[in-house]
Amino acid sequence: MFRPQLAPERLRSVVRAADAAGLDELWLWEDCFREGGISTGAAALAWSERMRVGIGLLPVPLRNVAVTAMEAASLHRMFPGRPILGVGHGVQDWMGQVGARVGSPLTLLREHLLALRALLAGETVTTKGRYVTLDGVALDWPPSGPVEVLAGGMGPRTVRLTGEAADGTILTADTSADGVRQWCGLIREGRVAAGRDPDTHRVVVYLLTATGDGAHERLRSELAAEGHGPDAGLGVAGDAQAVADAVRRLTEAGADTVVLQPTAEEPDPEGFVRFAAEEVRPLLP
């Protein structure tokens, strides 16, 4: 993951290092008030040749769904099969700062997801919801094939909604292996309730990761800043084997993709992605 605590001008060297090292995916955040997800995602796709780029996630209160669909479709047509799009509530305090906080974030996310997936499927959409209104809207340049729309979630109602209305779920680094098991159960419930195949849903989880000199101290400091004690079962610090073991625990709990999230104080972002691709990845199936 390229964290937005890094200046935007650092992105190119991290992308080049990740692509050259054979990393499967590089993930980005749209984080108030640091860096935009679509702009950094487009640059990362343009600067790389083969890896997929995940945008996890775009806060829906900031975006008209038609704009999100237009931008996502453009990325998918320019870089087929490589973009991964995630949307979510956003941090509510930040949404309040920009005048975008809504009374029911859950309703907004449901309406946004349903309209976004329909637009990206090439449909003409007319809908009048509490927050999302479209009148005969269709993309002139929809993606040339099916695309996934993922949604982020933390609480049980939101996670269940991701099963109902999204194609995948993004779980934060505050999620332990036991948490992954719990959320996967709710995702399955949501998909079954919506009449969707419960076995075709991608689960992505972030894993706070530190390696090299001072790794344990950096991990403890970041967890403490988030209000977590050392026994919370979150994150990993150590060598490649320790990180691979932590990844394996999350995949055994139900995650399909584990994204290594460096600490905010990671001293060598380019070295971190090479470590992920060249040292950790060979230790995994």
CSV table of C-alpha atoms in Angstrom, one decimal:
chain,number,residue,atom,x,y,z
A,1,MET,CA,0.0,0.0,0.0
A,2,PHE,CA,1.1,3.5,-0.8
A,3,ARG,CA,-0.2,5.5,2.2
A,4,PRO,CA,-1.3,9.1,1.6
A,5,GLN,CA,1.0,10.3,4.5
A,6,LEU,CA,3.6,10.2,1.7
A,7,ALA,CA,3.8,13.2,-0.6
A,8,PRO,CA,2.2,12.6,-4.0
A,9,GLU,CA,5.6,13.1,-5.8
A,10,ARG,CA,6.8,9.9,-4.0
A,11,LEU,CA,4.2,7.8,-5.8
A,12,ARG,CA,6.1,7.3,-9.1
A,13,SER,CA,9.2,5.7,-7.5
A,14,VAL,CA,7.0,3.4,-5.3
A,15,VAL,CA,4.9,2.3,-8.3
A,16,ARG,CA,8.0,1.6,-10.4
A,17,ALA,CA,9.6,-0.4,-7.6
A,18,ALA,CA,6.4,-2.4,-7.1
A,19,ASP,CA,5.8,-3.2,-10.7
A,20,ALA,CA,9.5,-4.1,-11.3
A,21,ALA,CA,9.5,-6.4,-8.3
A,22,GLY,CA,6.4,-8.3,-9.5
A,23,LEU,CA,4.0,-7.2,-6.9
A,24,ASP,CA,0.5,-8.5,-7.6
A,25,GLU,CA,-1.4,-5.3,-6.5
A,26,LEU,CA,-0.6,-1.9,-5.2
A,27,TRP,CA,-3.3,-0.2,-3.1
A,28,LEU,CA,-4.0,3.5,-2.6
A,29,TRP,CA,-6.3,5.6,-0.3
A,30,GLU,CA,-8.4,8.7,-0.9
A,31,ASP,CA,-7.8,10.2,2.4
A,32,CYS,CA,-9.0,13.7,3.5
A,33,PHE,CA,-7.3,16.0,3.0
A,34,ARG,CA,-4.3,14.4,1.5
A,35,GLU,CA,-4.6,12.8,-2.0
A,36,GLY,CA,-7.3,12.0,-4.5
A,37,GLY,CA,-8.0,8.3,-5.2
A,38,ILE,CA,-8.7,8.6,-8.9
A,39,SER,CA,-5.8,10.9,-9.7
A,40,THR,CA,-3.3,8.8,-7.9
A,41,GLY,CA,-4.8,5.6,-9.2
A,42,ALA,CA,-4.7,6.8,-12.8
A,43,ALA,CA,-1.0,7.8,-12.4
A,44,ALA,CA,-0.1,4.5,-10.8
A,45,LEU,CA,-1.8,2.6,-13.7
A,46,ALA,CA,0.0,4.7,-16.2
A,47,TRP,CA,3.4,4.3,-14.6
A,48,SER,CA,3.1,0.5,-14.3
A,49,GLU,CA,2.8,-2.3,-16.9
A,50,ARG,CA,1.3,-5.3,-15.2
A,51,MET,CA,0.2,-5.0,-11.6
A,52,ARG,CA,-3.4,-4.2,-10.6
A,53,VAL,CA,-4.0,-0.9,-8.7
A,54,GLY,CA,-6.7,-0.8,-5.9
A,55,ILE,CA,-8.4,2.4,-4.8
A,56,GLY,CA,-9.6,1.6,-1.4
A,57,LEU,CA,-11.7,3.6,-1.0
A,58,LEU,CA,-13.6,6.6,-2.4
A,59,PRO,CA,-15.9,8.2,0.2
A,60,VAL,CA,-19.4,8.3,-1.4
A,61,PRO,CA,-20.6,11.5,0.4
A,62,LEU,CA,-18.0,13.4,-1.6
A,63,ARG,CA,-19.0,12.1,-5.0
A,64,ASN,CA,-22.0,12.2,-7.4
A,65,VAL,CA,-22.4,8.6,-8.5
A,66,ALA,CA,-22.4,9.5,-12.1
A,67,VAL,CA,-18.9,11.1,-11.7
A,68,THR,CA,-17.7,8.0,-9.9
A,69,ALA,CA,-19.0,5.8,-12.7
A,70,MET,CA,-17.5,8.0,-15.5
A,71,GLU,CA,-14.0,8.0,-13.8
A,72,ALA,CA,-14.1,4.3,-13.0
A,73,ALA,CA,-15.2,3.4,-16.6
A,74,SER,CA,-12.4,5.5,-18.1
A,75,LEU,CA,-9.8,3.7,-15.9
A,76,HIS,CA,-11.2,0.3,-16.9
A,77,ARG,CA,-11.2,1.1,-20.6
A,78,MET,CA,-7.7,2.6,-20.6
A,79,PHE,CA,-6.2,-0.1,-18.3
A,80,PRO,CA,-8.4,-3.2,-18.8
A,81,GLY,CA,-8.5,-5.7,-16.0
A,82,ARG,CA,-6.1,-3.7,-13.8
A,83,PRO,CA,-8.1,-1.1,-11.7
A,84,ILE,CA,-9.9,-2.2,-8.5
A,85,LEU,CA,-12.5,0.3,-7.3
A,86,GLY,CA,-13.7,0.5,-3.7
A,87,VAL,CA,-16.2,2.9,-2.1
A,88,GLY,CA,-17.4,3.5,1.4
A,89,HIS,CA,-18.8,5.9,4.0
A,90,GLY,CA,-15.6,7.9,4.5
A,91,VAL,CA,-14.7,9.2,8.0
A,92,GLN,CA,-17.8,10.9,9.3
A,93,ASP,CA,-15.9,13.8,11.0
A,94,TRP,CA,-14.2,14.6,7.7
A,95,MET,CA,-17.4,14.4,5.9
A,96,GLY,CA,-18.8,16.9,8.4
A,97,GLN,CA,-15.8,19.2,7.8
A,98,VAL,CA,-16.7,19.6,4.1
A,99,GLY,CA,-20.5,19.8,4.6
A,100,ALA,CA,-21.1,16.3,3.1
A,101,ARG,CA,-22.2,14.3,6.2
A,102,VAL,CA,-25.6,12.7,5.7
A,103,GLY,CA,-28.3,11.5,8.1
A,104,SER,CA,-28.1,7.9,7.0
A,105,PRO,CA,-24.6,6.8,5.6
A,106,LEU,CA,-26.0,3.3,5.2
A,107,THR,CA,-28.8,4.4,2.9
A,108,LEU,CA,-26.4,6.5,0.9
A,109,LEU,CA,-23.9,3.7,0.4
A,110,ARG,CA,-26.7,1.3,-0.6
A,111,GLU,CA,-28.1,3.7,-3.2
A,112,HIS,CA,-24.7,4.6,-4.5
A,113,LEU,CA,-23.6,1.0,-4.9
A,114,LEU,CA,-26.7,-0.1,-6.7
A,115,ALA,CA,-26.6,2.8,-9.1
A,116,LEU,CA,-22.8,2.6,-9.7
A,117,ARG,CA,-22.9,-1.1,-10.5
A,118,ALA,CA,-25.8,-0.6,-12.9
A,119,LEU,CA,-24.0,2.2,-14.7
A,120,LEU,CA,-20.8,0.3,-15.0
A,121,ALA,CA,-22.8,-2.6,-16.4
A,122,GLY,CA,-23.9,-0.4,-19.3
A,123,GLU,CA,-27.5,0.1,-18.0
A,124,THR,CA,-29.6,3.2,-18.4
A,125,VAL,CA,-30.5,4.2,-14.8
A,126,THR,CA,-33.4,6.2,-13.5
A,127,THR,CA,-33.8,6.2,-9.8
A,128,LYS,CA,-35.0,8.7,-7.1
A,129,GLY,CA,-33.7,7.7,-3.7
A,130,ARG,CA,-33.1,9.6,-0.5
A,131,TYR,CA,-29.7,10.7,-1.7
A,132,VAL,CA,-29.1,9.3,-5.2
A,133,THR,CA,-31.2,10.7,-8.1
A,134,LEU,CA,-30.6,9.8,-11.8
A,135,ASP,CA,-32.9,10.4,-14.7
A,136,GLY,CA,-32.1,8.3,-17.8
A,137,VAL,CA,-28.4,8.3,-17.1
A,138,ALA,CA,-26.1,6.0,-19.1
A,139,LEU,CA,-22.4,6.0,-19.8
A,140,ASP,CA,-21.3,6.6,-23.4
A,141,TRP,CA,-18.1,4.6,-22.7
A,142,PRO,CA,-19.0,1.9,-20.2
A,143,PRO,CA,-16.3,-0.7,-19.4
A,144,SER,CA,-15.9,-3.3,-22.2
A,145,GLY,CA,-16.6,-6.2,-19.7
A,146,PRO,CA,-17.8,-6.9,-16.2
A,147,VAL,CA,-16.0,-5.0,-13.4
A,148,GLU,CA,-16.0,-5.5,-9.6
A,149,VAL,CA,-17.1,-2.7,-7.2
A,150,LEU,CA,-15.9,-3.3,-3.7
A,151,ALA,CA,-17.1,-1.5,-0.6
A,152,GLY,CA,-15.4,-0.9,2.7
A,153,GLY,CA,-17.1,-1.6,6.0
A,154,MET,CA,-16.4,-1.7,9.8
A,155,GLY,CA,-19.7,-2.1,11.6
A,156,PRO,CA,-22.0,-5.1,11.2
A,157,ARG,CA,-24.7,-3.4,9.3
A,158,THR,CA,-22.3,-2.0,6.7
A,159,VAL,CA,-20.4,-5.3,6.3
A,160,ARG,CA,-23.7,-7.1,5.7
A,161,LEU,CA,-24.6,-4.4,3.2
A,162,THR,CA,-21.4,-5.0,1.3
A,163,GLY,CA,-22.6,-8.6,0.8
A,164,GLU,CA,-25.9,-7.5,-0.4
A,165,ALA,CA,-24.9,-4.7,-2.8
A,166,ALA,CA,-21.2,-4.9,-3.6
A,167,ASP,CA,-18.9,-7.4,-5.4
A,168,GLY,CA,-16.3,-7.5,-2.6
A,169,THR,CA,-15.6,-6.2,0.9
A,170,ILE,CA,-12.6,-4.2,2.1
A,171,LEU,CA,-11.7,-4.6,5.8
A,172,THR,CA,-9.4,-2.2,7.6
A,173,ALA,CA,-6.2,-3.1,9.5
A,174,ASP,CA,-8.3,-3.1,12.7
A,175,THR,CA,-9.5,-6.5,11.7
A,176,SER,CA,-8.1,-9.6,13.4
A,177,ALA,CA,-8.3,-13.2,12.0
A,178,ASP,CA,-11.3,-13.7,14.3
A,179,GLY,CA,-12.8,-10.6,13.0
A,180,VAL,CA,-12.4,-11.8,9.4
A,181,ARG,CA,-14.3,-14.9,10.3
A,182,GLN,CA,-17.1,-12.9,11.9
A,183,TRP,CA,-17.4,-10.5,9.0
A,184,CYS,CA,-17.4,-13.3,6.4
A,185,GLY,CA,-20.4,-14.7,8.1
A,186,LEU,CA,-22.3,-11.4,7.8
A,187,ILE,CA,-21.2,-11.0,4.2
A,188,ARG,CA,-22.6,-14.4,3.4
A,189,GLU,CA,-25.9,-13.5,5.1
A,190,GLY,CA,-26.1,-10.4,3.0
A,191,ARG,CA,-25.5,-12.1,-0.2
A,192,VAL,CA,-28.0,-14.9,0.5
A,193,ALA,CA,-30.6,-12.4,1.6
A,194,ALA,CA,-30.1,-10.5,-1.7
A,195,GLY,CA,-30.3,-13.7,-3.8
A,196,ARG,CA,-26.7,-13.5,-4.8
A,197,ASP,CA,-24.1,-16.3,-5.0
A,198,PRO,CA,-22.4,-16.4,-1.5
A,199,ASP,CA,-19.2,-17.9,-3.0
A,200,THR,CA,-18.4,-15.2,-5.5
A,201,HIS,CA,-17.5,-12.3,-3.2
A,202,ARG,CA,-13.9,-11.0,-2.8
A,203,VAL,CA,-12.7,-10.2,0.8
A,204,VAL,CA,-9.8,-7.8,1.1
A,205,VAL,CA,-8.2,-7.1,4.4
A,206,TYR,CA,-5.4,-4.7,5.3
A,207,LEU,CA,-2.5,-5.9,7.5
A,208,LEU,CA,-0.5,-3.3,9.4
A,209,THR,CA,3.1,-4.5,8.7
A,210,ALA,CA,6.5,-3.4,9.9
A,211,THR,CA,9.9,-4.8,9.1
A,212,GLY,CA,13.5,-3.9,9.5
A,213,ASP,CA,15.1,-1.8,12.2
A,214,GLY,CA,12.7,-0.5,14.8
A,215,ALA,CA,9.8,-2.6,13.4
A,216,HIS,CA,8.3,-3.6,16.7
A,217,GLU,CA,8.4,-0.1,18.1
A,218,ARG,CA,6.8,1.4,15.0
A,219,LEU,CA,4.0,-1.2,15.1
A,220,ARG,CA,3.3,-0.7,18.8
A,221,SER,CA,3.3,3.1,18.4
A,222,GLU,CA,0.8,3.0,15.5
A,223,LEU,CA,-1.5,0.5,17.2
A,224,ALA,CA,-1.4,2.6,20.4
A,225,ALA,CA,-2.3,5.7,18.4
A,226,GLU,CA,-5.4,3.9,17.2
A,227,GLY,CA,-6.3,2.9,20.7
A,228,HIS,CA,-5.2,-0.8,20.5
A,229,GLY,CA,-3.1,-2.6,23.0
A,230,PRO,CA,-0.2,-5.0,22.2
A,231,ASP,CA,-2.5,-8.0,22.7
A,232,ALA,CA,-5.2,-7.0,20.2
A,233,GLY,CA,-4.0,-9.6,17.7
A,234,LEU,CA,-3.5,-6.8,15.1
A,235,GLY,CA,-0.6,-6.2,12.8
A,236,VAL,CA,2.7,-7.9,12.4
A,237,ALA,CA,6.4,-6.9,12.9
A,238,GLY,CA,9.4,-9.0,11.9
A,239,ASP,CA,10.9,-10.8,9.0
A,240,ALA,CA,9.4,-12.2,5.9
A,241,GLN,CA,8.4,-15.5,7.6
A,242,ALA,CA,6.6,-13.6,10.4
A,243,VAL,CA,4.7,-11.6,7.8
A,244,ALA,CA,3.8,-14.6,5.7
A,245,ASP,CA,2.5,-16.4,8.8
A,246,ALA,CA,0.3,-13.4,9.6
A,247,VAL,CA,-1.0,-13.3,6.0
A,248,ARG,CA,-1.8,-17.0,6.1
A,249,ARG,CA,-3.8,-16.6,9.3
A,250,LEU,CA,-6.0,-14.0,7.6
A,251,THR,CA,-6.5,-16.1,4.4
A,252,GLU,CA,-7.4,-19.2,6.5
A,253,ALA,CA,-10.0,-17.0,8.2
A,254,GLY,CA,-11.6,-16.1,4.9
A,255,ALA,CA,-9.6,-13.3,3.3
A,256,ASP,CA,-9.0,-13.6,-0.5
A,257,THR,CA,-6.5,-10.7,-0.6
A,258,VAL,CA,-4.2,-9.4,2.1
A,259,VAL,CA,-2.7,-5.9,1.5
A,260,LEU,CA,0.4,-5.2,3.5
A,261,GLN,CA,-0.1,-1.7,5.0
A,262,PRO,CA,3.2,-0.1,6.1
A,263,THR,CA,3.3,2.0,9.2
A,264,ALA,CA,2.9,5.8,8.7
A,265,GLU,CA,6.6,6.1,9.7
A,266,GLU,CA,7.9,3.5,7.3
A,267,PRO,CA,11.4,4.7,6.4
A,268,ASP,CA,11.8,3.0,3.0
A,269,PRO,CA,8.5,2.7,1.0
A,270,GLU,CA,10.3,1.4,-2.1
A,271,GLY,CA,12.1,-1.2,0.0
A,272,PHE,CA,8.9,-2.2,1.6
A,273,VAL,CA,7.2,-3.1,-1.6
A,274,ARG,CA,10.3,-5.0,-2.8
A,275,PHE,CA,10.2,-6.9,0.6
A,276,ALA,CA,6.5,-7.8,0.0
A,277,ALA,CA,7.1,-9.0,-3.5
A,278,GLU,CA,10.5,-10.6,-3.3
A,279,GLU,CA,10.6,-12.0,0.3
A,280,VAL,CA,7.0,-12.5,1.6
A,281,ARG,CA,5.2,-13.5,-1.6
A,282,PRO,CA,7.4,-16.6,-2.3
A,283,LEU,CA,6.6,-18.0,1.1
A,284,LEU,CA,2.9,-18.1,0.3
A,285,PRO,CA,0.9,-20.6,-1.9
